[in-house]
Each structure stands twice: as C-alpha cells, then as structure tokens.
Amino acid sequence: RLVGSEMCIRDRFYRIISYRKKKCNATLKGSAIMIQKYVFGNPIATNAVVTEIKPTQEPLPFFTTDGNGTFTYSLSEEDIVYGLGEQIRGINKRGWQYVSWNYDNPNHHEDTRSLYGSHNFILIRGTKTFGAFFDYAGKMEFDIGYTKRNLMQIKAAKNDLTVYIITGENEKDIVKQFRKIIGKSYIPPLWAFGYGQSRWGYKTEQDIRDVAKQYKDAGVPLDSIYLDIDYMERYKDFTVDETRFPDLKGLAADMREQGIHLVPIIDAGVKIEDGYPVYEEGVQKNYFCKNAEGGDFVGAVWPGRVHFPDFLQPEARDWFGKKYAVLTEMGIDGFWNDMNEPAIFYTEDRLEDTCNKIKELTSGNMGIDEYFTFTGMVAGLNGNIGDYDKFYHNIDGQMVKHSEVHNLYGMNMTRSAFEALQEIRPEQRTLFFSRSSYVGAHRYGGIWQGDNKSWWSHILQSMQQLPALNMAGFLFTGCDTGGFGCDTTEDLMLRWLQYSLFTPLFRNHSADGTRQQELYQFDNFAATGEMIKIRYSLVPYLYSEFLKAALQDSMMFRPLAFDFPEDKMAQQVEDQLLLGNELMIAPIYHQNAQGRYVYLPEEMMLVRMKSHDHYETEILPQGHHYVAAALDELVFFIRNQKAIPFAAPAESTAKTDWNSVQLLGYAGASYELYTDDGISSNPESTLKISTLS
Ligand code: MIG
C-alpha cells in the first residue's frame, strides 16, 4: 500500500534559485564566511579552487609546520577525521597512512595506500571542528594516527602548496563552503541514472545486441551498454574496429530506439603508429609529454607503445577533446575515460634494464636472493613510481616534471573532453566519468570508483567512500556492481544490487576472464530483475536529491553524525548512510547473512521490498535493531515524518511516468521534488520544483 496515495501535485510552482557569489576574503574570526588561504613556497596552479581568494599573511591555525611541507595536528581521543575522497578504509580515516598519488591498483585492500583519485580535503570534528584542503598536485602523505596514534602528520613532497582552512557552523556548513570555492558539480543527463550493463569482453556488435535482447526479453529495464577497449581498432582511441563493429552508427541508432545508450571507453595513451592521425598530429604539434631529452615520451599500455597527450596544455586539451566528435557523430552521447592516472605497464628503458639484469642474474647459478631480485624487478615494472620522474609537461612554456603534477593528469583528460563537447554538442549534456581525478574534476564529469573485486568487503568499501567523495564535489559516482576482478556469485550480486541501486552511477561491470555476471547469467534473474525495477521506481527521488546536492553544494550521502551531531552512537556508525533528506540505507555486505544490526538515530519507517509493488513497512523506534532481510529482499529506511516519491518502474529512464509518482513514507509528509528536462546543458533553465503531498 502506498501511504498518501491521494497525493496531489501542487504543480507549476517554480522558484528561482539565486546563487550568491560571495567574496571569500574574510578572516577566521567571527565573520560569516570562514575560509582562509595560506600559500607556501611557489605552488603550481591546480585549478581546484575557482573562487578568487586573497591569501592571508597570518600564521596557519591549528597545524604546526616545519616549513618543509609537513603539517602536524594533535588529535584528541574523541576527534574524528572525515574526508580524503576515494580512499580505502573507513568513513573515519583515523589509524592509517594514506598517500595521494593517483594509481592503478585493481588489487586494493586494507593495506593499500593509494587509489585512482586524490582528494586532499579533510574535515576534523571534535575538540576543534574545521575543514582543511591541501591543494598540491604531487605526492602527498596523510598519516592520520598511523605512526603515532594521536598525531596527524600531513606531508607534501615539496613545500610548494596552498592550504585552505575552513571553519563553519557545523560539518555540513563546512562542506558547503568548501564546495562553493571548488565550483559546481557536474550534472549528467537523466539517462545516466538508469541501469548500465558493461563488461570488458564484449567483442562484437552481436555481443552488444545479445545483451540488449536478454534484458528486453525479460522485461528488465536498461539504459546503457558500455563498450570497453575491444570496440577500437587495436586499442587506438577514436577508431572503431570495422570487422567487429562494421556499423557503429547503425548499432547506436538501433539501441537508441530501445532506449539504450552506448557508452564507449577512451584511454589516455595514444598508440604510436605511422598513418594514425591522432599519433601523427600529436607528434607534429608537440602535444605529447616529453622525455628529458625533449623527444616524445614512450610508455606501454594496451595499444603497445604509446605517447601520453599533455593534457596540461590548453591547446592539447582542445585538440584531444575535439576528437570525441568522431564518436558523437555516430550518435554516441556518453564516455568513460580510463587509464588516466596515467597507468603505465612499463617504460622501454626500465624494461631493457630489467631484461639486462635478468640475464646477469640467470647467467650463473641463481640463488634465492637473485630469484627475489628477479621477481621483484619484473613485478615492479607496472606503475613504477620512478617512471613518473621521466616525463615532462609544458606548462606555459616551462617544462615541469610529471611527478610534480601527477594527480592533475586524469582531471585534465576529462576536462579536455568536457570542454570540447560543450562546443561539439552545446545543447545537451554528455555523460562522462573518469577513473582518475583530483579535486576540481567534479566540475567536468563523474568518476567510477575504479577496479574493485567481487569481494563482499568491496561493497562496504564503496559505501564508505561516498560521503568523502561528496565532500570533494563528486556526486555522480558508483562502483563496478558485482565486482570487476574475480568471480562473483549470485548472492553477492543480489546484495550488491541492493546497495548500488541507491548510487547515482549504477553499472554492472566485470573484467575479461572472470565469471560472466550479466544478471541473466544467474538462476534467479527474477529477483535481480526486481532490484533493477526498484531502482527505476527510485529514479525520481535519486535524481531530485542529486539535483539538490549539485545546485546547493550539499552532500547527497552523509555519515549519520552529520545530521545527528549530538548522538555519540551515530558517530561510530560506519556502514549506514543518510541518502538525501529522507532516506537511510543500511546494506547487507556479509555472505550468508539473513539480516543485520542497524542503528536508528531517530524513529524511522523500515521498508522491506521484494519488488516495487510488493513491500511492507514498519515503524521502528530510535535505537538498535536486528533487521531480517531475505536474500531477495531490499531493506531501507524512511526518516521520521518523511516520504519519498516512488514511480512505476519504466523500461528506461526516458519512459519514466512522472505522473505515476506517488509518495511512499509517513502519512501527511510532503516532498519537494526537483526535476528538469534531464538533458539540457544548463539544468537550471528547465528546473521545476514542486511540492508533493
Ligand atoms: O588495464 O579497458 O578500470 O574498467 O574494463 C585494464 C579494460 C584496463 C581498466 C578499467 C576497467 C576496464 C579495463 N581497464
């Protein structure tokens, strides 16, 4: 039963939202705006902050610094440290050492220190509550009580950085102020909120048609199918393999008729091959990163030997970005940018050194020490940190070593695509998401959370990153549902869907060679299919809350403590999140669990749902509860006296029947629904706000 089903839409109630451009040059003491900028040495511009802020000469508060790039803060026992965006471990980052160094690590786990993105914003809550952003493009360490339990030591590789200190009324206010200075978050087209099927291994047009057909035949909605590197001709960007995809334009059109968008991948490295225009133009125009001798730097990735576009040069960005037109002309309106840390499998000179050393080691009788030297050298070829000292960017005529600006590379690749596409198809939004990022990249696209595994722990890991990513402006995000590497199982997929169906980016993706995990590969397609339909019922809510977060610089996903600051128990909850203003999610992420313990910081309505039209609700009081949930049963919570819009599921987001939207939740509650046309490049131009009651 839908509570409040006689809902009426007090419609055509538009409101103009005005964005006040504030000047941010006030001081920490007592004024409404509390952002201070401290400059150390000669920082390289990162473009993370877009608001003009006058640096202060006052000493840096809270931290002590050694003048050498190290900043120290004493943690009190009750302090919580939030932030760092895409990182491993918990919502509270205390107790580990993290390293901001964008890195391709598909094998990450608790012991890892670096992932695909670097987001150097932290929020300390406790004895003192404030935010700090360490704007630095190179390698940076965050030792948050790792070396010494109650000491936070933050260290930039060089003392050339800008530090922003942000104080405010509370955690949400601090985040809002930070978000204001880094610029508005990217808003994707509405169709990007649908379900997407992906796999590295769809090799032909027929593979794509089969995926579409399987979902269609089962009546399970689908909005996108992803094209991984196999659609290209020998992994060359902006080419299409003519034997395996003889008519991509025709395929895209057929798919679109079924409501499905094709989303091809673009890799950072450009294949070295005579006659390949992208390579030849890049060489001719000096658009590639250089080696120390001034030649074009060579690395090896999927296409074999490649050059890396120098995305830090505006002209190179413009040139590369315009190449996306090759695909948009075929009817493509979404992309994912990969390998842009950039990932490097090996460099030629290191490979040569390694081979020579191996010859030496194997010339005599190889002992155990030699054996380990040998295996270590081979394993150390991929992503070797030393290789990032071997190439250079041209920044305003200066040759800058890559390692000093490493974390900006992926962001500028996405910027290149975003800015060019604004020219190529100015009327409409294009879907973009990137693997690698830095603060500021949130203005140009979303990110996916990189290569994960079909591990139960990676459900939790993804969830714990969401609030930290939101703090840094990344709203359009999600993980490879079902897990990318390793073999998934049906129960893992079901539980994973029950989590991911709440994330803005909702894509099932897996690696070549792993067990196939399209939902029709499992016996219980009926149950997984129902989860997809529930997602489509939730699209109005998710899209509306996304728009609010993007337009108001707020967080869509929040730790419980952000809304219940006085609640000591809420501060410790690491596996539940508030979603928008109305929901709390508490996914199950243990195999064979038939339920879980949930902490309710206030009275809430528990919803158990096996399908969009088969569910039960129950009011639970504030406190701890064991909530049973069968494998095919989604559970979530509606906050006290709130309700959410809930639609009839559609085949695709384009077919969402907004008139079927009803309120689900507490009787008498109303909901403020944000909608727009879902596609115009300026979302505000068609924004509608209506109150549902
Ligand atoms: O080295 O394109 O993260 O999503 O399927 C692996 C193949 C390269 C890494 C991406 C993943 C993608 C894969 N890519």
XYZ file of C-alpha atoms and ligand atoms in Angstrom, residues 104 116 198-200 228-229 265 267 301-302 336 338-339 343 345 435 448 450-451 480 484 507 509-512, ligand 1:
41
model
C 46.011 1.954 -10.940
C 42.781 6.138 -8.557
C 29.145 -3.409 -19.043
C 31.865 -5.988 -19.405
C 35.384 -5.987 -20.657
C 35.226 -1.461 -23.489
C 38.539 -1.293 -25.364
C 35.713 3.935 -23.343
C 42.102 5.553 -22.918
C 49.747 0.305 -22.201
C 47.035 -1.696 -24.057
C 34.213 6.840 -19.794
C 40.229 5.182 -18.462
C 43.926 4.628 -17.700
C 48.652 3.904 -15.869
C 52.556 -1.031 -17.746
C 38.796 6.725 -13.458
C 33.641 5.476 -11.071
C 37.977 2.147 -10.166
C 38.742 -1.537 -10.379
C 31.541 -1.752 -10.521
C 35.269 -6.098 -11.535
C 26.652 -0.107 -13.605
C 30.915 -4.208 -14.888
C 33.433 -7.050 -14.848
C 36.832 -7.979 -16.191
C 37.572 -10.188 -19.136
O 44.140 -2.461 -17.527
O 39.696 -1.493 -20.546
O 39.360 0.171 -14.865
O 37.082 -0.832 -16.096
O 37.447 -2.765 -18.097
C 42.766 -2.584 -17.510
C 39.851 -2.605 -19.727
C 42.127 -1.521 -18.350
C 40.723 -0.770 -16.560
C 39.373 -0.252 -16.201
C 38.347 -1.306 -16.442
C 38.376 -1.730 -17.887
C 39.776 -2.217 -18.249
N 40.763 -1.189 -17.943
